[in-house]
CSV table of C-alpha atoms and ligand atoms in Angstrom, one decimal:
chain,number,residue,atom,x,y,z
A,1327,MET,CA,214.0,132.0,179.7
A,1328,ILE,CA,211.3,129.8,179.9
A,1329,THR,CA,211.1,127.0,182.0
A,1330,ARG,CA,208.2,125.1,181.0
A,1331,SER,CA,210.4,122.5,178.1
A,1332,SER,CA,210.5,120.3,181.3
A,1333,ALA,CA,209.7,116.9,180.8
A,1334,LEU,CA,207.0,116.3,179.3
A,1335,LEU,CA,205.7,113.6,180.7
A,1336,GLN,CA,206.8,112.5,184.0
A,1337,ARG,CA,206.1,116.1,186.2
A,1338,PRO,CA,207.3,114.2,189.7
A,1339,GLU,CA,204.4,116.2,192.2
A,1340,SER,CA,201.1,116.1,189.3
A,1341,PRO,CA,197.6,115.3,190.7
A,1342,SER,CA,198.3,111.9,190.1
A,1343,ALA,CA,201.6,111.9,191.0
A,1344,ASP,CA,200.8,107.9,192.6
A,1345,VAL,CA,199.6,106.9,189.9
A,1346,LYS,CA,202.1,104.3,187.7
A,1347,PRO,CA,202.8,106.3,184.2
A,1348,LEU,CA,201.6,104.8,180.7
A,1349,SER,CA,203.9,102.0,179.6
A,1350,ARG,CA,203.4,103.0,176.7
A,1351,PRO,CA,202.6,106.9,175.4
A,1352,SER,CA,200.4,107.7,173.3
A,1353,ALA,CA,200.8,108.6,170.1
A,1354,TRP,CA,199.6,112.1,170.9
A,1355,GLN,CA,203.0,112.3,174.1
A,1356,THR,CA,205.0,110.3,170.8
A,1357,GLN,CA,205.1,113.7,168.9
A,1358,LEU,CA,204.6,116.1,171.5
A,1359,SER,CA,208.1,114.5,172.6
A,1360,GLN,CA,209.2,114.4,168.8
A,1361,ALA,CA,208.9,118.4,168.4
A,1362,ILE,CA,211.5,120.4,167.0
A,1363,ARG,CA,212.9,122.1,169.7
A,1364,ASP,CA,216.2,123.4,167.5
A,1365,PRO,CA,215.8,126.9,165.5
A,1366,ARG,CA,218.1,126.0,163.1
A,1367,GLU,CA,216.4,122.8,162.3
A,1368,LEU,CA,212.9,124.7,162.1
A,1369,CYS,CA,214.7,126.7,159.9
A,1370,ARG,CA,217.0,124.1,158.2
A,1371,ARG,CA,213.7,121.9,157.7
A,1372,LEU,CA,211.1,124.8,156.1
A,1373,GLY,CA,214.6,125.3,153.4
A,1374,LEU,CA,214.7,129.3,155.1
A,1375,ASP,CA,218.6,131.0,153.8
A,1376,ASP,CA,220.5,131.4,156.4
A,1377,SER,CA,220.0,135.3,157.3
A,1378,TRP,CA,216.5,133.6,160.0
A,1379,LEU,CA,219.4,131.6,162.2
A,1380,PRO,CA,220.9,134.8,164.1
A,1381,GLY,CA,216.8,136.2,165.4
A,1382,ALA,CA,216.2,132.6,165.2
A,1383,GLU,CA,218.7,131.7,167.9
A,1384,ALA,CA,218.7,135.7,169.2
A,1385,GLY,CA,214.6,134.6,169.9
A,1386,HIS,CA,215.0,131.0,171.0
A,1387,ALA,CA,217.6,131.3,173.6
A,1388,LEU,CA,214.6,134.4,175.9
A,1389,PHE,CA,211.2,131.6,175.4
A,1390,GLU,CA,213.0,128.5,173.2
A,1391,VAL,CA,211.5,127.2,169.9
A,1392,ARG,CA,208.8,124.0,169.6
A,1393,VAL,CA,206.8,123.0,167.2
A,1394,PRO,CA,205.0,119.3,166.7
A,1395,GLU,CA,205.6,118.0,163.4
A,1396,ALA,CA,201.8,117.5,162.9
A,1397,PHE,CA,201.8,121.7,162.5
A,1398,LEU,CA,205.2,122.4,160.6
A,1399,ALA,CA,203.5,120.3,157.7
A,1400,ARG,CA,200.8,122.4,157.0
A,1401,MET,CA,203.2,125.7,156.6
A,1402,ARG,CA,204.5,126.8,152.6
A,1403,TYR,CA,208.1,124.9,152.8
A,1404,GLY,CA,210.4,128.6,151.9
A,1405,ASP,CA,208.0,131.4,152.4
A,1406,PRO,CA,209.8,133.2,155.7
A,1407,HIS,CA,206.1,134.7,156.1
A,1408,ASP,CA,204.2,131.9,157.2
A,1409,PRO,CA,201.2,133.1,159.0
A,1410,LEU,CA,202.1,130.0,160.6
A,1411,LEU,CA,205.6,129.8,160.6
A,1412,ARG,CA,205.5,133.6,161.8
A,1413,GLN,CA,203.9,132.8,165.0
A,1414,VAL,CA,206.5,129.7,165.9
A,1415,LEU,CA,209.4,131.6,164.2
A,1416,PRO,CA,211.5,133.5,166.9
A,1417,LEU,CA,212.9,137.1,165.6
A,1418,ILE,CA,215.8,139.4,166.2
A,1419,ALA,CA,212.9,141.9,167.4
A,1420,GLU,CA,212.5,140.0,170.9
A,1421,GLY,CA,214.8,141.6,172.1
A,1422,GLU,CA,214.4,145.5,171.4
A,1423,ASN,CA,213.3,146.8,175.0
A,1424,VAL,CA,210.1,148.4,173.9
A,1425,PRO,CA,208.2,150.9,176.5
A,1426,GLY,CA,205.0,149.8,178.3
A,1427,TYR,CA,206.7,145.7,177.0
A,1428,VAL,CA,206.4,143.5,180.2
A,1429,THR,CA,206.6,140.0,181.3
A,1430,ASP,CA,203.5,140.0,183.6
A,1431,PRO,CA,201.2,141.9,181.0
A,1432,LEU,CA,198.0,141.3,182.6
A,1433,GLU,CA,199.1,141.2,186.5
A,1434,GLU,CA,198.5,137.7,187.4
A,1435,ALA,CA,200.3,137.5,190.0
A,1436,GLU,CA,198.1,139.6,191.8
A,1437,TYR,CA,194.8,137.3,191.5
A,1438,THR,CA,196.8,133.7,192.5
A,1439,PRO,CA,195.7,132.9,195.4
A,1440,GLY,CA,197.6,130.1,195.4
A,1441,PRO,CA,200.4,127.1,193.2
A,1442,GLY,CA,198.0,127.0,190.5
A,1443,LEU,CA,195.2,129.0,190.8
A,1444,ILE,CA,193.8,132.2,189.4
A,1445,HIS,CA,190.6,134.2,190.0
A,1446,LYS,CA,190.3,137.3,187.9
A,1447,TYR,CA,187.0,137.5,187.6
A,1448,ALA,CA,184.2,136.6,189.5
A,1449,GLY,CA,181.7,133.0,188.8
A,1450,ARG,CA,184.2,131.4,187.6
A,1451,VAL,CA,187.9,130.2,188.4
A,1452,LEU,CA,191.4,129.2,186.8
A,1453,LEU,CA,193.5,126.2,187.1
A,1454,ILE,CA,197.0,126.0,185.5
A,1455,ALA,CA,196.7,122.3,184.7
A,1456,SER,CA,199.7,121.5,183.0
A,1457,PRO,CA,202.6,124.5,181.9
A,1458,ALA,CA,203.9,122.4,179.2
A,1459,CYS,CA,202.9,123.7,175.9
A,1460,ALA,CA,202.9,121.6,172.4
A,1461,VAL,CA,204.1,124.9,170.8
A,1462,ASN,CA,206.3,127.7,171.6
A,1463,CYS,CA,203.9,130.7,170.1
A,1464,ARG,CA,206.1,134.1,169.9
A,1465,TYR,CA,203.2,136.2,170.6
A,1466,CYS,CA,202.4,134.4,173.7
A,1467,PHE,CA,201.2,136.3,176.6
A,1468,ARG,CA,202.1,134.1,179.8
A,1469,ARG,CA,205.6,133.7,178.0
A,1470,HIS,CA,207.4,134.7,181.1
A,1471,PHE,CA,205.3,133.7,183.3
A,1472,PRO,CA,206.5,131.7,186.3
A,1473,TYR,CA,205.5,127.9,185.6
A,1474,SER,CA,208.7,126.9,188.0
A,1475,ASP,CA,206.1,128.2,190.9
A,1476,ASN,CA,202.9,127.2,189.3
A,1477,SER,CA,202.7,123.1,188.8
A,1478,PRO,CA,200.9,122.9,192.1
A,1479,SER,CA,201.1,119.6,193.9
A,1480,ARG,CA,198.9,116.8,194.6
A,1481,ALA,CA,198.7,118.1,198.5
A,1482,GLN,CA,198.5,122.3,196.4
A,1483,TRP,CA,195.9,120.5,194.9
A,1484,GLU,CA,194.2,119.6,197.4
A,1485,ARG,CA,194.0,123.2,198.6
A,1486,SER,CA,192.9,124.1,194.5
A,1487,LEU,CA,189.9,122.6,194.9
A,1488,ASP,CA,189.0,123.6,198.6
A,1489,THR,CA,188.6,126.0,197.9
A,1490,LEU,CA,186.7,125.9,194.7
A,1491,ARG,CA,184.0,123.6,197.2
A,1492,GLN,CA,184.3,126.1,199.9
A,1493,ASP,CA,183.3,129.4,197.8
A,1494,THR,CA,179.1,128.4,196.4
A,1495,SER,CA,179.7,131.3,193.9
A,1496,ILE,CA,182.0,129.9,191.4
A,1497,HIS,CA,180.3,127.9,189.1
A,1498,GLU,CA,183.2,127.6,185.8
A,1499,ALA,CA,186.3,125.4,185.9
A,1500,ILE,CA,189.1,126.6,183.7
A,1501,LEU,CA,191.7,124.3,182.7
A,1502,SER,CA,194.4,126.4,181.5
A,1503,GLY,CA,198.8,126.4,181.5
A,1504,GLY,CA,200.5,126.2,179.4
A,1505,ASP,CA,198.3,123.9,177.8
A,1506,PRO,CA,196.2,121.6,180.1
A,1507,LEU,CA,195.9,119.5,177.0
A,1508,ALA,CA,199.8,118.6,177.8
A,1509,ALA,CA,199.0,116.7,180.9
A,1510,SER,CA,198.4,113.6,180.6
A,1511,ASP,CA,194.8,112.1,180.6
A,1512,ARG,CA,194.6,109.6,184.1
A,1513,GLN,CA,196.3,114.1,185.5
A,1514,LEU,CA,193.2,115.5,184.0
A,1515,ALA,CA,190.6,112.4,184.6
A,1516,TRP,CA,191.0,112.4,188.3
A,1517,LEU,CA,190.7,116.3,188.7
A,1518,VAL,CA,187.3,116.3,186.3
A,1519,GLU,CA,186.1,113.1,188.8
A,1520,HIS,CA,187.5,116.1,191.6
A,1521,LEU,CA,185.7,118.9,190.2
A,1522,GLU,CA,182.6,117.0,189.6
A,1523,ALA,CA,181.9,116.4,192.8
A,1524,ILE,CA,181.8,119.2,194.2
A,1525,PRO,CA,177.5,120.2,193.4
A,1526,HIS,CA,178.2,124.1,192.7
A,1527,LEU,CA,180.0,123.3,189.9
A,1528,LYS,CA,177.9,123.4,186.2
A,1529,ARG,CA,180.8,123.8,183.7
A,1530,LEU,CA,184.7,122.6,182.8
A,1531,ARG,CA,186.2,124.8,179.8
A,1532,LEU,CA,189.7,124.3,178.3
A,1533,HIS,CA,191.5,127.1,177.2
A,1534,THR,CA,193.7,125.1,174.6
A,1535,ARG,CA,195.8,124.9,171.0
A,1536,LEU,CA,196.6,121.2,171.2
A,1537,PRO,CA,193.7,119.6,169.4
A,1538,VAL,CA,194.7,122.3,166.9
A,1539,VAL,CA,198.6,122.1,166.8
A,1540,ILE,CA,198.6,117.9,167.6
A,1541,PRO,CA,194.9,116.9,166.5
A,1542,GLU,CA,196.0,113.1,167.8
A,1543,ARG,CA,195.2,114.5,171.1
A,1544,VAL,CA,191.6,114.0,170.6
A,1545,ASP,CA,191.4,110.1,171.0
A,1546,ASP,CA,189.6,108.1,172.8
A,1547,ALA,CA,190.9,108.1,176.4
A,1548,LEU,CA,190.1,112.4,176.0
A,1549,SER,CA,187.0,110.9,174.4
A,1550,GLY,CA,186.3,109.4,177.3
A,1551,TRP,CA,187.0,111.1,180.7
A,1552,LEU,CA,185.6,114.6,179.2
A,1553,GLY,CA,182.5,112.8,177.6
A,1554,ALA,CA,181.8,111.0,180.9
A,1555,THR,CA,181.8,114.5,183.2
A,1556,ARG,CA,178.4,115.3,184.2
A,1557,LEU,CA,179.8,119.4,184.1
A,1558,GLN,CA,178.6,121.0,181.1
A,1559,LYS,CA,181.1,121.2,178.8
A,1560,VAL,CA,183.3,124.3,176.2
A,1561,MET,CA,186.0,123.9,174.4
A,1562,VAL,CA,188.1,127.6,173.7
A,1563,LEU,CA,190.6,126.7,170.9
A,1564,HIS,CA,193.2,129.6,169.9
A,1565,ILE,CA,193.6,129.3,166.3
A,1566,ASN,CA,194.9,132.5,164.2
A,1567,HIS,CA,194.6,131.6,160.3
A,1568,ALA,CA,192.2,129.1,158.6
A,1569,GLN,CA,195.3,127.5,157.0
A,1570,GLU,CA,195.7,126.0,160.8
A,1571,ILE,CA,192.1,124.0,159.7
A,1572,ASP,CA,192.7,120.3,157.7
A,1573,GLN,CA,191.6,117.9,157.9
A,1574,ALA,CA,192.8,116.0,161.2
A,1575,VAL,CA,191.9,119.4,162.6
A,1576,VAL,CA,187.7,119.4,161.7
A,1577,LYS,CA,188.0,115.7,162.3
A,1578,ALA,CA,189.5,116.7,166.3
A,1579,CYS,CA,186.9,118.8,166.4
A,1580,GLU,CA,183.5,116.4,164.9
A,1581,ARG,CA,185.2,114.1,168.4
A,1582,LEU,CA,184.6,116.1,170.1
A,1583,ARG,CA,182.0,117.7,169.6
A,1584,SER,CA,180.2,114.1,169.9
A,1585,ALA,CA,181.5,114.3,172.8
A,1586,GLY,CA,179.2,116.3,173.7
A,1587,VAL,CA,181.8,119.7,173.8
A,1588,ALA,CA,180.4,123.2,172.5
A,1589,LEU,CA,183.6,125.1,170.7
A,1590,LEU,CA,184.7,128.4,170.2
A,1591,ASN,CA,187.6,129.9,169.1
A,1592,GLN,CA,189.8,133.0,170.6
A,1593,SER,CA,191.9,134.7,168.3
A,1594,VAL,CA,195.0,136.8,168.8
A,1595,LEU,CA,195.1,139.6,166.0
A,1596,LEU,CA,198.8,139.5,165.1
A,1597,ARG,CA,200.7,141.6,162.5
A,1598,GLY,CA,201.8,139.1,159.6
A,1599,VAL,CA,199.7,136.3,160.8
A,1600,ASN,CA,196.0,137.4,160.4
A,1601,ASP,CA,196.0,141.7,160.2
A,1602,SER,CA,193.8,142.0,156.4
A,1603,VAL,CA,190.1,141.3,156.1
A,1604,ALA,CA,190.5,138.6,153.9
A,1605,ALA,CA,192.0,136.5,156.2
A,1606,LEU,CA,190.1,136.8,159.4
A,1607,ALA,CA,186.9,136.4,156.6
A,1608,GLN,CA,188.2,133.3,155.3
A,1609,LEU,CA,189.6,132.2,159.3
A,1610,SER,CA,186.0,132.9,160.7
A,1611,GLU,CA,184.2,130.8,157.2
A,1612,ARG,CA,186.8,128.0,158.1
A,1613,LEU,CA,185.9,127.8,162.0
A,1614,PHE,CA,182.4,127.3,161.3
A,1615,GLU,CA,182.8,124.9,158.8
A,1616,ALA,CA,185.1,123.5,161.6
A,1617,GLY,CA,181.4,123.8,163.8
A,1618,VAL,CA,183.2,126.4,165.9
A,1619,LEU,CA,182.8,129.2,166.8
A,1620,PRO,CA,184.2,132.3,166.4
A,1621,TYR,CA,184.4,133.8,169.9
A,1622,TYR,CA,187.2,136.9,170.8
A,1623,LEU,CA,189.1,138.7,168.5
A,1624,HIS,CA,191.7,140.1,171.5
A,1625,VAL,CA,194.3,142.7,170.1
A,1626,LEU,CA,197.6,142.1,171.7
A,1627,ASP,CA,199.4,141.9,175.6
A,1628,PRO,CA,202.3,144.3,175.1
A,1629,VAL,CA,204.3,140.7,176.1
A,1630,ALA,CA,207.9,142.1,176.4
A,1631,GLY,CA,209.5,139.8,173.1
A,1632,ALA,CA,206.4,140.8,171.6
A,1633,ALA,CA,205.5,144.5,170.4
A,1634,HIS,CA,206.2,143.3,166.3
A,1635,PHE,CA,202.7,141.8,166.7
A,1636,ASP,CA,201.0,144.7,167.7
A,1637,VAL,CA,198.0,145.8,165.2
A,1638,PRO,CA,197.2,149.5,166.2
A,1639,ASP,CA,193.7,150.0,168.0
A,1640,GLU,CA,192.5,151.7,165.7
A,1641,GLU,CA,193.4,149.7,162.4
A,1642,ALA,CA,191.9,146.6,164.4
A,1643,ARG,CA,188.3,148.5,164.9
A,1644,GLU,CA,188.6,149.5,160.9
A,1645,LEU,CA,189.5,145.6,160.0
A,1646,ILE,CA,186.4,144.0,162.4
A,1647,ALA,CA,184.2,146.5,160.7
A,1648,GLY,CA,185.7,145.6,156.9
A,1649,LEU,CA,184.6,141.7,158.5
A,1650,ARG,CA,181.0,143.1,159.1
A,1651,GLU,CA,180.9,144.1,155.5
A,1652,VAL,CA,181.7,140.6,154.6
A,1653,LEU,CA,180.1,138.1,157.3
A,1654,PRO,CA,177.1,137.7,158.7
A,1655,GLY,CA,176.7,138.7,162.2
A,1656,PHE,CA,177.1,135.4,164.2
A,1657,LEU,CA,180.2,135.2,162.7
A,1658,LEU,CA,182.0,138.0,163.8
A,1659,PRO,CA,184.3,137.7,166.6
A,1660,ARG,CA,184.2,140.4,169.1
A,1661,LEU,CA,187.3,142.3,169.3
A,1662,VAL,CA,188.6,142.9,172.5
A,1663,ARG,CA,190.7,143.9,175.0
A,1664,GLU,CA,191.9,142.4,178.8
A,1665,ILE,CA,193.0,145.2,181.1
A,1666,PRO,CA,194.3,144.1,184.2
A,1667,GLY,CA,192.0,145.1,186.8
A,1668,GLU,CA,188.7,144.5,185.4
A,1669,THR,CA,186.3,142.7,185.5
A,1670,SER,CA,185.9,141.6,182.3
A,1671,LYS,CA,187.0,141.6,178.8
A,1672,THR,CA,187.0,145.5,177.5
A,1673,PRO,CA,185.4,145.3,174.2
A,1674,LEU,CA,187.0,147.8,171.4
B,297,LIG,S1,199.9,127.3,173.6
B,297,LIG,FE1,199.0,129.3,174.2
B,297,LIG,S2,199.9,129.1,176.7
B,297,LIG,FE2,201.2,128.1,174.8
B,297,LIG,S3,203.2,129.4,173.7
B,297,LIG,FE3,200.7,129.0,172.7
B,297,LIG,S4,199.9,130.4,173.6
B,297,LIG,FE4,201.1,130.7,175.0
């Protein structure tokens, strides 16, 4: 079972381990700490009948349930096929052993030169800034990731920063996780302050789902450190369905753009969530209305427990062909697969 559920707000060894904790949690931190973590509660709150419980509890034992209230509020009551619920509701199928589906589908263990550091592609390095997520997505390719081995101490962070200082070919630091924005603003401000002091670093990229599942995460503190850095800022949001984008998300996106952040989106093509031309077209339209450009549509990474979300390549290509007929080119996401060992994402 994944171990990232541990204390979101008080990891003892973190970039700011020597900084006193804030006396009061922010509104988003309170929401995070109050997220639903009980599969029975999730089913009850959405009016699902008891037939969903055994699967929900069995899947929860493999990868725990985590759903913030703000995300739950966008789901349709009484509809077990709601596209947002499908992303977070554990099913009995997660326990099936499907050939080809493994715990580390992208072989990230091969590309980890130090704790919390992943170096796969030329010119950019990925930092695991937080082992926690605001929501646990059932299809997540890191659902088995050894976060406990990748939660660096302050001294380890210093070593990772040294690696970046010494390698002048690296121009972009990517904050990932878990969800990097699950870290506190103090932790992130500390990290970014050290990153921007590295002269050859040009860009800061964040991959996050937090502004979507808890839009209040985009508050004054976040806008403050993000807006202040000299680094060019790119945020890649992870949104899979148009129904995820409510007015609060639109507002969060506006604030991010005001802080000088370029907004992109990547989605995963998921059976039962967004596997139709209509759903994908609606998602692209809604993203653009919120000032976000569709970037990637990933096919599913073959992670153990998620095979029931798979859409075959041929069908994925047909969906993109259908999308091309109804959308302008700039709203068409690139259909890609990540293949371990390749120097970039592979177009399909
Ligand atoms: S937010 Fe991202 S990293 Fe976290 S569970 Fe969902 S897909 Fe995985």
